[in-house]
XYZ file of C-alpha atoms in Angstrom:
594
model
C 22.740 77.536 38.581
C 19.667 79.433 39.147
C 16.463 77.698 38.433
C 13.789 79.055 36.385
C 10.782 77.641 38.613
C 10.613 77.077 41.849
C 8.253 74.400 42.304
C 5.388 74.148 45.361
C 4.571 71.697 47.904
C 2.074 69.572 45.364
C 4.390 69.959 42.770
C 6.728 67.676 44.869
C 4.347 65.797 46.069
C 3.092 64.747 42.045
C 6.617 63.955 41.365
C 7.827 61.869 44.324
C 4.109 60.026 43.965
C 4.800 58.850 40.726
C 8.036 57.503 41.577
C 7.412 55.780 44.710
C 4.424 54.177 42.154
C 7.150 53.341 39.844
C 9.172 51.270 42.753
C 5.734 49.807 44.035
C 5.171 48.386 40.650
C 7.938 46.496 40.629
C 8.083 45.103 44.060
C 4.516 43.787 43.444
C 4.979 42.940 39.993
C 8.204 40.447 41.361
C 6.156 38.012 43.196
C 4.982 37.155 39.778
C 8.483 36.089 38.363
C 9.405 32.300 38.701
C 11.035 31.745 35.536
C 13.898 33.413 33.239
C 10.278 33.277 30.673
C 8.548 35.670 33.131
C 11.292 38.035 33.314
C 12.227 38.450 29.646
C 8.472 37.595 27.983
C 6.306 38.625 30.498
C 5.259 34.839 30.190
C 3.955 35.839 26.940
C 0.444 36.270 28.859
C -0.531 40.163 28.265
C -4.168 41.277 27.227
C -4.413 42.952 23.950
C -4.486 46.579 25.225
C -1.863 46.162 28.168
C 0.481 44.934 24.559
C -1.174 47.527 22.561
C -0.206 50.712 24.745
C 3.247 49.015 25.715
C 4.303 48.663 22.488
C 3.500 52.613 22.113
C 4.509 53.956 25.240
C 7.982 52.497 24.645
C 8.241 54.572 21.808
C 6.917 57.410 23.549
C 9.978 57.914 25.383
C 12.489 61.468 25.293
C 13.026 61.236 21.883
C 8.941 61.471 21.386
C 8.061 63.845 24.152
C 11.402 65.980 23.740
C 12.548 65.268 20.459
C 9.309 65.507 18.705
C 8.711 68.911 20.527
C 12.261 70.025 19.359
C 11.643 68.483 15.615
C 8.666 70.647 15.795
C 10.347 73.962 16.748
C 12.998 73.502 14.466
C 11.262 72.153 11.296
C 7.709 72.581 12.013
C 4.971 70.447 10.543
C 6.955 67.928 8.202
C 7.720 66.605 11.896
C 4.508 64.625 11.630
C 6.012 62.634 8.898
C 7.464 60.965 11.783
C 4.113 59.512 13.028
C 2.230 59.375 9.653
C 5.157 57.597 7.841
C 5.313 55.506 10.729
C 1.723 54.026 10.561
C 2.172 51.775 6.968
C 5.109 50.102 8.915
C 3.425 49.663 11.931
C 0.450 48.243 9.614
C 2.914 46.075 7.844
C 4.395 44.543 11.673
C 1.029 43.756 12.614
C -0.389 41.499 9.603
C 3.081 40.378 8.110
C 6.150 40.553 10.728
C 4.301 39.270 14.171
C 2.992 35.813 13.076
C 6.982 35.197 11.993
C 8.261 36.444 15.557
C 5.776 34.982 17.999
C 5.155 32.121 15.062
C 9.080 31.075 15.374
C 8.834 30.984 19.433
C 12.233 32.924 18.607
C 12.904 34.979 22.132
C 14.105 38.072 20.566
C 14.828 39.606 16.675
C 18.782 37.983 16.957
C 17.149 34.475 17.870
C 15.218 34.976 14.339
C 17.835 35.588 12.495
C 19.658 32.727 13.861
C 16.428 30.607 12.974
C 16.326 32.425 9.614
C 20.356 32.242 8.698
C 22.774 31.266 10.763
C 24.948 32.360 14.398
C 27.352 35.068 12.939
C 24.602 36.999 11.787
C 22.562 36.768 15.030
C 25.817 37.878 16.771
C 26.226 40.821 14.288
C 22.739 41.957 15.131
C 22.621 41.155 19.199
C 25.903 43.079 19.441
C 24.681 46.589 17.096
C 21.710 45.873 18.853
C 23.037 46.369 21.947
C 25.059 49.451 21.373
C 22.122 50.973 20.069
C 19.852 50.238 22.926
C 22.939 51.793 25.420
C 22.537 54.999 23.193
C 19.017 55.177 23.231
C 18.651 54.950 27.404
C 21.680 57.415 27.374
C 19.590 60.167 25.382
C 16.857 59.352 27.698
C 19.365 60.573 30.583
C 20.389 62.648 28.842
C 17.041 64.650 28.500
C 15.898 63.772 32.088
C 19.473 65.452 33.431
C 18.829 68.617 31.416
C 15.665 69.432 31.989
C 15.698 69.070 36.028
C 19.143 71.045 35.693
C 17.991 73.703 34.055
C 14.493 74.296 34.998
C 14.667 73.378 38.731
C 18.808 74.121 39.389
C 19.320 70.538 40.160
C 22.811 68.727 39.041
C 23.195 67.030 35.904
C 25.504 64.050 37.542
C 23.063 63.585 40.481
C 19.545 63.575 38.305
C 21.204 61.467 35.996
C 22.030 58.287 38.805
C 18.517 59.162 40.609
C 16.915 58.434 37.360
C 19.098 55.229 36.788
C 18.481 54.040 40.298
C 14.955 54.316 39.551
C 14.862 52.287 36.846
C 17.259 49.804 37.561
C 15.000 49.309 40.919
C 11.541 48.038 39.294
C 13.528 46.487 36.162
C 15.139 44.156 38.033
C 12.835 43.314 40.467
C 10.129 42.919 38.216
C 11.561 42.781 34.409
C 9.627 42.996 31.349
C 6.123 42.535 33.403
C 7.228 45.336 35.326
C 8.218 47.634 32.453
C 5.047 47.216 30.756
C 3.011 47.837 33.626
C 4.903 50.501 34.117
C 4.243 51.626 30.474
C 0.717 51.539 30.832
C 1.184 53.752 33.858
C 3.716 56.551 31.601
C 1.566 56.341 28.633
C -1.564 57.898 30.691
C 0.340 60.079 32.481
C 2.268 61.738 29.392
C -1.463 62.383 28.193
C -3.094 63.195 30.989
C -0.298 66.119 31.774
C 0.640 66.923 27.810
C -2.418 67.594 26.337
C -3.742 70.330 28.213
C -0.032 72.382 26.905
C -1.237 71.884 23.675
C -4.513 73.298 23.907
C -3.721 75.973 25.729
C -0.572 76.760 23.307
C -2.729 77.287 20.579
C -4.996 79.059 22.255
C -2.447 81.708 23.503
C -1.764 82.111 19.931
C -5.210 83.095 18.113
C -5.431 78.922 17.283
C -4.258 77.344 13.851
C -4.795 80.598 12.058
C -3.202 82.599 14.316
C 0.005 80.259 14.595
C 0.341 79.919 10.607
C 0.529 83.644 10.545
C 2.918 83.727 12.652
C 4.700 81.032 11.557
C 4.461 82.522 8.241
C 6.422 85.225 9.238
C 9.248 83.404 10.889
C 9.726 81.101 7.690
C 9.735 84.524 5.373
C 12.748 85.722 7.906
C 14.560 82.253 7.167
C 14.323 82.548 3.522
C 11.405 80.087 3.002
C 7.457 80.722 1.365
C 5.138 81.181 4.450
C 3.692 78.021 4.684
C 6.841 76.233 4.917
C 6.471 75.519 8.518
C 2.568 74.315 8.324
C 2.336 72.477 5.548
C 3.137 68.373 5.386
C 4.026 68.010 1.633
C 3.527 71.444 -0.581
C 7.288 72.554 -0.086
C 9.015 69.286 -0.541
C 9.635 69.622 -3.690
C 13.501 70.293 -3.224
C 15.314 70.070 -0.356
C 15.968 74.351 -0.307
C 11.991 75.423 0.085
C 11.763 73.755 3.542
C 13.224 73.863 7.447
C 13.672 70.259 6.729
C 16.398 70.118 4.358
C 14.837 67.122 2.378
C 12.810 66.227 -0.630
C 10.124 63.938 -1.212
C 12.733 61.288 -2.100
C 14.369 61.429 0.439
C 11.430 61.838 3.090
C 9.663 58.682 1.565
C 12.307 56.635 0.815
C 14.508 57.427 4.159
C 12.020 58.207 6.552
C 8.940 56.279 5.381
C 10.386 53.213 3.984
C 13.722 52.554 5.333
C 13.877 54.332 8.848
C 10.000 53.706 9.600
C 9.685 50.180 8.242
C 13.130 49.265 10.025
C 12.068 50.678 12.979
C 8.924 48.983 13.512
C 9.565 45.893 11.834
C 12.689 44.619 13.151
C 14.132 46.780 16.396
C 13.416 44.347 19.338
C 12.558 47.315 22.047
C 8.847 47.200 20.320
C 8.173 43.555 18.954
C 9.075 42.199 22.520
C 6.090 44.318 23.623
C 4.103 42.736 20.885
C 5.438 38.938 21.665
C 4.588 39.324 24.964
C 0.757 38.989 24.101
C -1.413 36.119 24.863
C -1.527 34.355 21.295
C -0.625 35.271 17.938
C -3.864 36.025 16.992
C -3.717 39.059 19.520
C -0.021 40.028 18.588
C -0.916 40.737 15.196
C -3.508 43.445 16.415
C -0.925 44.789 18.952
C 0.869 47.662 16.282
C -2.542 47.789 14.447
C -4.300 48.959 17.684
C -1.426 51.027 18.399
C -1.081 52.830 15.402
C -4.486 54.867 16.160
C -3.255 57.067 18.504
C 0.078 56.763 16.897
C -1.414 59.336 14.245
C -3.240 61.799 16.772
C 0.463 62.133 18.242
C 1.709 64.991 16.836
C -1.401 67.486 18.534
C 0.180 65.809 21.870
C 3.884 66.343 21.109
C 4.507 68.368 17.853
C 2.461 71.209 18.234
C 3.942 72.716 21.566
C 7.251 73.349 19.923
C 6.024 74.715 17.004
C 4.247 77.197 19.342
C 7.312 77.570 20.807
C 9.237 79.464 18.676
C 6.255 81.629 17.704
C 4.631 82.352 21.195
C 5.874 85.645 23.369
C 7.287 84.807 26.270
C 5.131 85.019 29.646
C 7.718 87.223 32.279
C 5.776 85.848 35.358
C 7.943 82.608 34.964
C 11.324 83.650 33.478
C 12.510 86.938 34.433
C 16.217 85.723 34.722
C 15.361 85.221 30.021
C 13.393 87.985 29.808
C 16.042 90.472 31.277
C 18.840 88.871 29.908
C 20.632 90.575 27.171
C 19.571 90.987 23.296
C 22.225 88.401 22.188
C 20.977 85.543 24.633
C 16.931 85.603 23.414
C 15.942 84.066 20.242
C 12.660 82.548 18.730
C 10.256 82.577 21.078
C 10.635 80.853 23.996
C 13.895 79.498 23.190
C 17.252 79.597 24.736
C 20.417 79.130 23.141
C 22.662 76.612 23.922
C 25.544 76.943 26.611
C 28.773 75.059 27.218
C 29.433 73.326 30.623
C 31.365 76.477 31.370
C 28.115 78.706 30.571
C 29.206 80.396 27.150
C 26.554 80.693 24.129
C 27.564 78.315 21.416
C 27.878 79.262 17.820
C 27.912 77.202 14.790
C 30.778 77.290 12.205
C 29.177 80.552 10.766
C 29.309 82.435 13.725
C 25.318 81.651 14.633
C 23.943 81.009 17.716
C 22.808 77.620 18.403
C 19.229 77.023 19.646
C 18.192 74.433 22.174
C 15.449 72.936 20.761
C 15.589 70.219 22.961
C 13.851 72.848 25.607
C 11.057 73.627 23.372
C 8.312 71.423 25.675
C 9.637 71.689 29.063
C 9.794 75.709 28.303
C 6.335 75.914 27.722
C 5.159 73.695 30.363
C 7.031 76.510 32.741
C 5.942 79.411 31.019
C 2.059 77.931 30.765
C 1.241 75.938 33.516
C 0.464 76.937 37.174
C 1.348 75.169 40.497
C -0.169 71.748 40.420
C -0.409 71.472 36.848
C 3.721 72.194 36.603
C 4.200 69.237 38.992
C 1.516 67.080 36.897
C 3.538 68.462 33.162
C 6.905 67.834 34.675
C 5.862 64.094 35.994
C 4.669 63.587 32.638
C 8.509 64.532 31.414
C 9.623 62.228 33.760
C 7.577 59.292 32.671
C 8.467 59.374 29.485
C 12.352 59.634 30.129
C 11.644 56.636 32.202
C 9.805 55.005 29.719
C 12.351 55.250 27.173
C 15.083 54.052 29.652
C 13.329 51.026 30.786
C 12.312 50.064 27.054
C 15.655 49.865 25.936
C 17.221 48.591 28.970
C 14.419 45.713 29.267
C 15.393 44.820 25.556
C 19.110 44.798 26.299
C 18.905 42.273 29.090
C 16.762 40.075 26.849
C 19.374 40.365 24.068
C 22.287 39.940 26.034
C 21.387 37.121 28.260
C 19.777 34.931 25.485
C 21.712 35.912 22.727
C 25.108 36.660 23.930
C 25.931 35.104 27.422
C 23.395 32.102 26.666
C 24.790 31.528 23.141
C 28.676 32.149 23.987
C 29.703 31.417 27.585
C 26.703 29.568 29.237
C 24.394 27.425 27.344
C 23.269 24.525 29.535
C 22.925 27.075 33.101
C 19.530 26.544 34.933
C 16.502 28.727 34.254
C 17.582 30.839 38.028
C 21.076 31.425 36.381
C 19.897 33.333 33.463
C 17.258 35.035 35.608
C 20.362 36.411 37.573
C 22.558 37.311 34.231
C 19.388 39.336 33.142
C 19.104 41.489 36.553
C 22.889 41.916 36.467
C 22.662 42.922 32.774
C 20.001 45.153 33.988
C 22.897 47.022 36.261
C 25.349 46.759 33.009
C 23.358 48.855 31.138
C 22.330 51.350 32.869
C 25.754 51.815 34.273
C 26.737 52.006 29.635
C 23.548 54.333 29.011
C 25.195 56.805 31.777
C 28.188 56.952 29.763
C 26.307 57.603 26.412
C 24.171 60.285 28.194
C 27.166 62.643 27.975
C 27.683 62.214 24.144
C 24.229 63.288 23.538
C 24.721 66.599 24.770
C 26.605 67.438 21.755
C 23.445 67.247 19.952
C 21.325 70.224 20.062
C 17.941 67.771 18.876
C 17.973 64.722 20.292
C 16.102 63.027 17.216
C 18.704 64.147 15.097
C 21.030 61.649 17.046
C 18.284 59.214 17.079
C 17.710 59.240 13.665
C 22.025 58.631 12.579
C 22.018 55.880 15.091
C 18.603 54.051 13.536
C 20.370 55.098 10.180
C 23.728 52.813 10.726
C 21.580 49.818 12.679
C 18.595 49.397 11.853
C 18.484 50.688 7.866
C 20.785 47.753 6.901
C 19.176 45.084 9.539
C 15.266 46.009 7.183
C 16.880 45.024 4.187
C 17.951 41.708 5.814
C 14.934 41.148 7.090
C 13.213 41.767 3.801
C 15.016 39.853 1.737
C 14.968 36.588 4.260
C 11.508 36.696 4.452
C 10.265 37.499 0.919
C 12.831 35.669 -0.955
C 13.893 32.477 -0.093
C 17.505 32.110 -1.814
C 18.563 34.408 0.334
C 21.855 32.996 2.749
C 23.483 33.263 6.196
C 26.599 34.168 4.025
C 24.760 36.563 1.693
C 22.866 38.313 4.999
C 26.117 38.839 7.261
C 28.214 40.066 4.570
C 25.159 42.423 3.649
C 24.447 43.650 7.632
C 28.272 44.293 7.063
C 28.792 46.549 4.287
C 25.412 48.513 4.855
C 26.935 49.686 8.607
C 30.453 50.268 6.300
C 28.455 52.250 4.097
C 26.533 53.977 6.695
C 29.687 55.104 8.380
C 31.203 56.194 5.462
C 28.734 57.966 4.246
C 28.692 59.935 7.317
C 31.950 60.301 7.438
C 32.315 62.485 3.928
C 28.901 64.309 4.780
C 28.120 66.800 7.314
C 24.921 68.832 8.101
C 25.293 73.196 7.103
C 26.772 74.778 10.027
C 28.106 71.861 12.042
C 32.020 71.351 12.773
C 33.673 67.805 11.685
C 33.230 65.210 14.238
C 30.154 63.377 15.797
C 28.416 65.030 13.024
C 30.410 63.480 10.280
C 33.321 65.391 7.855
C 35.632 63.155 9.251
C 36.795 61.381 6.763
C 36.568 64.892 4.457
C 33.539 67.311 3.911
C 32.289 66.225 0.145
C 28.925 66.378 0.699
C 26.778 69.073 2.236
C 23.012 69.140 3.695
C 20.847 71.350 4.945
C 20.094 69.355 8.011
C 20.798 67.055 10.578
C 18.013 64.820 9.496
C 18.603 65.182 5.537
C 22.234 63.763 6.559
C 20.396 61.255 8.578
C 17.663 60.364 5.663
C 20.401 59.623 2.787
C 22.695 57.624 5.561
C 19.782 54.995 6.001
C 18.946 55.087 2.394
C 22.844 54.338 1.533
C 22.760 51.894 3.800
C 19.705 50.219 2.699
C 20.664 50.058 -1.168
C 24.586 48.801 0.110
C 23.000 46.282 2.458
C 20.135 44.693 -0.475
C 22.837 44.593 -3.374
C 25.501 43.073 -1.198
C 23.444 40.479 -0.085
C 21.584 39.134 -3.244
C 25.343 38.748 -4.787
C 26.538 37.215 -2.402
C 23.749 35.019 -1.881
C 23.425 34.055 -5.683
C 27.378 32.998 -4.848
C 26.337 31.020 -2.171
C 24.681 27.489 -1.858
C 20.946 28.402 -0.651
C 19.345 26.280 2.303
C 17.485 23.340 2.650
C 13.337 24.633 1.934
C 12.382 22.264 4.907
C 14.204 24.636 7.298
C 12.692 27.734 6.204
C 9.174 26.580 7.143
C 7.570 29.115 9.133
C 10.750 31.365 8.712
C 9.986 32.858 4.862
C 6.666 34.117 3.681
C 5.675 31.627 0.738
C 6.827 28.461 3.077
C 4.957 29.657 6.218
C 0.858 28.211 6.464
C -1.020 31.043 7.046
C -2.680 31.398 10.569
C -6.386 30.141 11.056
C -8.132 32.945 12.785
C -11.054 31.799 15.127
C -14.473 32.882 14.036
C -14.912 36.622 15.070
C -16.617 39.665 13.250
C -15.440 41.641 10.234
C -14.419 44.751 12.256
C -12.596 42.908 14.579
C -10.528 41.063 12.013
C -6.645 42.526 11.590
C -7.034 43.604 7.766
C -10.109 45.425 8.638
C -8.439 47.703 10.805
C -5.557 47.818 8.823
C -7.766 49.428 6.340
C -9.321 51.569 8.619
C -5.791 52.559 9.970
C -4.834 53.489 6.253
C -7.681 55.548 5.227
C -7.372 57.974 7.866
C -3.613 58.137 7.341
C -4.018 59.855 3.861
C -6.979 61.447 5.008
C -4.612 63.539 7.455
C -1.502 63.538 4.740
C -4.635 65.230 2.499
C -5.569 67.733 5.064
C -1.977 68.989 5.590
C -1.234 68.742 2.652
């Protein structure tokens, strides 16, 4: 394939710096690792900020950087909802959620549950769990193989296993002290070589006026009033007046509540970060620190793609685009989508289908010069790595302690699980490889994200609610729950699909009775189906069910738990100060953009 950029000598250089940095990381980092404790908890010994930016970095993976970028391209500003809705939940982990994990001493979210109800529904969870982290490294992949394939010519197959090497090389050397480390590392590099896209994207545009006129006009063209694309809330008033496809029900009860507060509540990939602080005191203030650059995101991340379908496209960079033939240009800087054999797709109506997913990288090649490109494109890479090594660092945790350790080796020495957690390392990479091909069917890879937090993690926040606000609740009543909201959840998605899309991995298979108007509107009312399912199921059951002994549930349910004595500090440094000052500026943004 021909390449759109050819990259110079520094440009290399930036790249192969950062990963030979990667690979130092580790090999240092593995001289600290004497015990299974050290591999899997970091020894539960990281300063406040190391936590802090680990548990956002590993957020801040492909499905930030890319998907975010694509969101923002195809749905404009109601992509921030993403970040903004995410901040109550984050909020909610830090005072409420952390002194139960770290409190517990449980080793990962399955181990809680166990503590909380019983063995089948820890198995349940560390099994979905697992598939879900495979699927979220795979995107990661995914994105990393695409990107160097089509902006640099490279092949898919062979940037794909480069990628894995790398990260399988410092994960198992140095394991979660490595990843976070490592973390730390991606999270300044992803600003350092973002942020200067985003400036000068809207400044290539006139600024925020210029891009909601122009933004203005693209939503008149799709049907939509002109501030459709730039405004947070105004349009949400039905699902038809916005790119979205959702109302405000859906959005806040989806999105905010379910999705968000399932996310960052209960999904193991960001509370290990968080457990692996020094005390509890200081993992409570882990999400709450986080969550203030959490909300600045969207300038990093969202705002590129939405320049990207309105910018003109700079010919110094792409002339092979630029000459190419009325049919294969569209918004922007956008491509459209091609087949492994190189045709343009088309939806079901005969449209052609948009890569979003190319938004970012785009404009990184159509804005930046030598030097820069090479500093933009490591910044890519870090996140891709980023996201790989958070979900593969939580998968080794949850398969070693809550799988192998639970089912076929329980009394092995502390070395022996060290070794199943390295070799786990190698299983899952070798299973995210695999799911790196499925997401290709997917032309944003947050829309995938989103259906796969939708059937896991929806269900798993109403178990976790209910066990630790209501103390009736049982092992029997939770399992059959976690149960029926996945049913629901898949057969839900099975009668729905999204306008435009064919049955299959987007759903229709079991019959098209429901339409939406997106990918994510599909996604929203899957997580709140599953939800609802999940809640009802469980309090029946659990009414029919003997409850458990109160004595056990000490330190496992809200109103049996003492509450933690905080040593003597200053107001502002106390977590519910912040957490106010976290929430203020929250609305004050959702006010703004309104």
């Amino acid at each position: 394939m021909r390449s759109l950029v050819h990259l110079s000598w520094i440009d290399y250089l930036v790249i192969f710096g950062y990963f030979a940095l990667t690979v130092a990381i580790g090999v240092i980092v593995k001289r600290r690792v004497r015990s299974s404790s050290d591999y899997f908890m970091a020894g539960r010994s990281m300063p406040t900020w190391v936590a802090a930016i680990a548990f956002l970095s590993a957020n801040l993976g492909a499905q930030e950087v890319i998907g975010m970028g694509a969101s923002g391209a195809k749905y404009g500003l109601a992509t921030c909802h993403f970040y903004w809705m995410a901040v109550p939940a984050m909020v909610f982990a830090g005072l409420y959620m952390m002194p139960f994990y770290y409190g517990s001493r449980a080793r990962s979210v399955p181990e809680y549950l166990r503590l909380r109800f019983d063995e089948k529904t820890r198995a349940l969870n560390a099994i979905t769990f697992a598939v879900m982290t495979v699927f979220s490294s795979g995107v990661s992949m995914y994105a990393m193989g695409e990107l160097l394939y089509l902006l640099l010519g490279w092949d898919f197959n062979v940037s794909v296993l480069v990628s894995a090497a790398i990260v399988l090389s410092y994960i198992s050397l140095g394991g979660l002290t490595s990843a976070i480390y490592n973390e730390v590392l991606q999270f300044f590099l992803i600003v350092i070589g973002i942020a200067p896209l985003s400036w000068m994207a809207l400044r290539s545009v006139g600024g925020w006026s210029g891009l909601k006129a122009r933004l203005a006009a693209l939503a008149q063209a799709h049907g939509y009033a002109s501030g459709a694309y730039t405004h947070a809330w105004k349009y949400l008033g039905s699902a038809n007046r916005n790119p979205v496809g959702v109302d405000w029900i859906s959005l806040g009860f989806g999105l905010g509540f379910v999705l968000a507060f399932g996310y960052w509540c209960t999904d193991f990939l960001v509370v290990q970060r968080a457990m692996a602080a020094k005390s509890q005191e200081r993992a409570r203030k882990v999400p709450l620190i986080a969550s203030i650059p959490k909300m600045l995101f969207p300038a990093l991340v969202i705002l590129p793609g939405m320049v990207a379908v309105a910018a003109p496209m700079a010919i110094r960079h792409m002339p092979s685009m630029v000459d190419a033939p009325p049919a294969e240009r569209s918004m922007g800087i956008l491509p459209v989508m091609r087949s492994p054999s190189g045709a343009i797709e088309h939806d079901s109506r005969g449209h052609e289908v948009l890569d979003y997913d190319l938004a970012t990288p785009m404009m990184l090649v159509d804005y930046y010069p030598a030097g820069l490109l090479g500093l933009g494109l490591t910044a890519l890479l870090a996140s891709f790595m980023s996201g790989m090594a958070g979900n593969v660092t939580a998968f080794n945790t949850v398969w070693t302690y809550d799988i192998y350790q639970a089912y076929f080796r329980s009394k092995a020495d502390d070395a022996h699980y060290v070794w199943m957690g390295r070799t786990a390392t190698v299983v899952g990479i070798a299973l995210s490889v695999g799911a790196a091909y499925l997401a290709a069917s997917f032309n944003n890879i947050m829309d995938l994200l989103q259906l796969v937090f939708a059937f896991v993690n929806a269900p798993l926040f109403a178990t976790f609610a209910l066990g630790m606000f209501w103390k009736r609740t049982t092992g029997h009543g939770a399992f059959a729950g976690l149960l029926a909201g996945m049913g629901a959840a898949c057969v839900h998605h099975g009668i729905s699909l999204p306008r435009g899309s064919v049955p299959g991995i987007h759903g229709g298979f079991f019959g098209v009775h429901i339409v939406y108007a997106s990918d994510l509107a599909q996604a929203f009312w899957t997580a709140i189906v599953a939800f609802v399912v999940c809640v009802v199921v469980t309090v029946t059951v659990s009414l029919l069910t003997a409850p458990a002994n109160e004595d056990s549930l000490v330190g496992l349910v809200y109103s049996l738990t003492p509450r933690l004595q905080v040593r003597d500090q200053g107001w502002y440094r106390q977590p519910e100060t912040i957490a106010v000052g976290v929430l203020l500026a929250i609305i004050a943004l959702n006010i703004w953009f309104f």
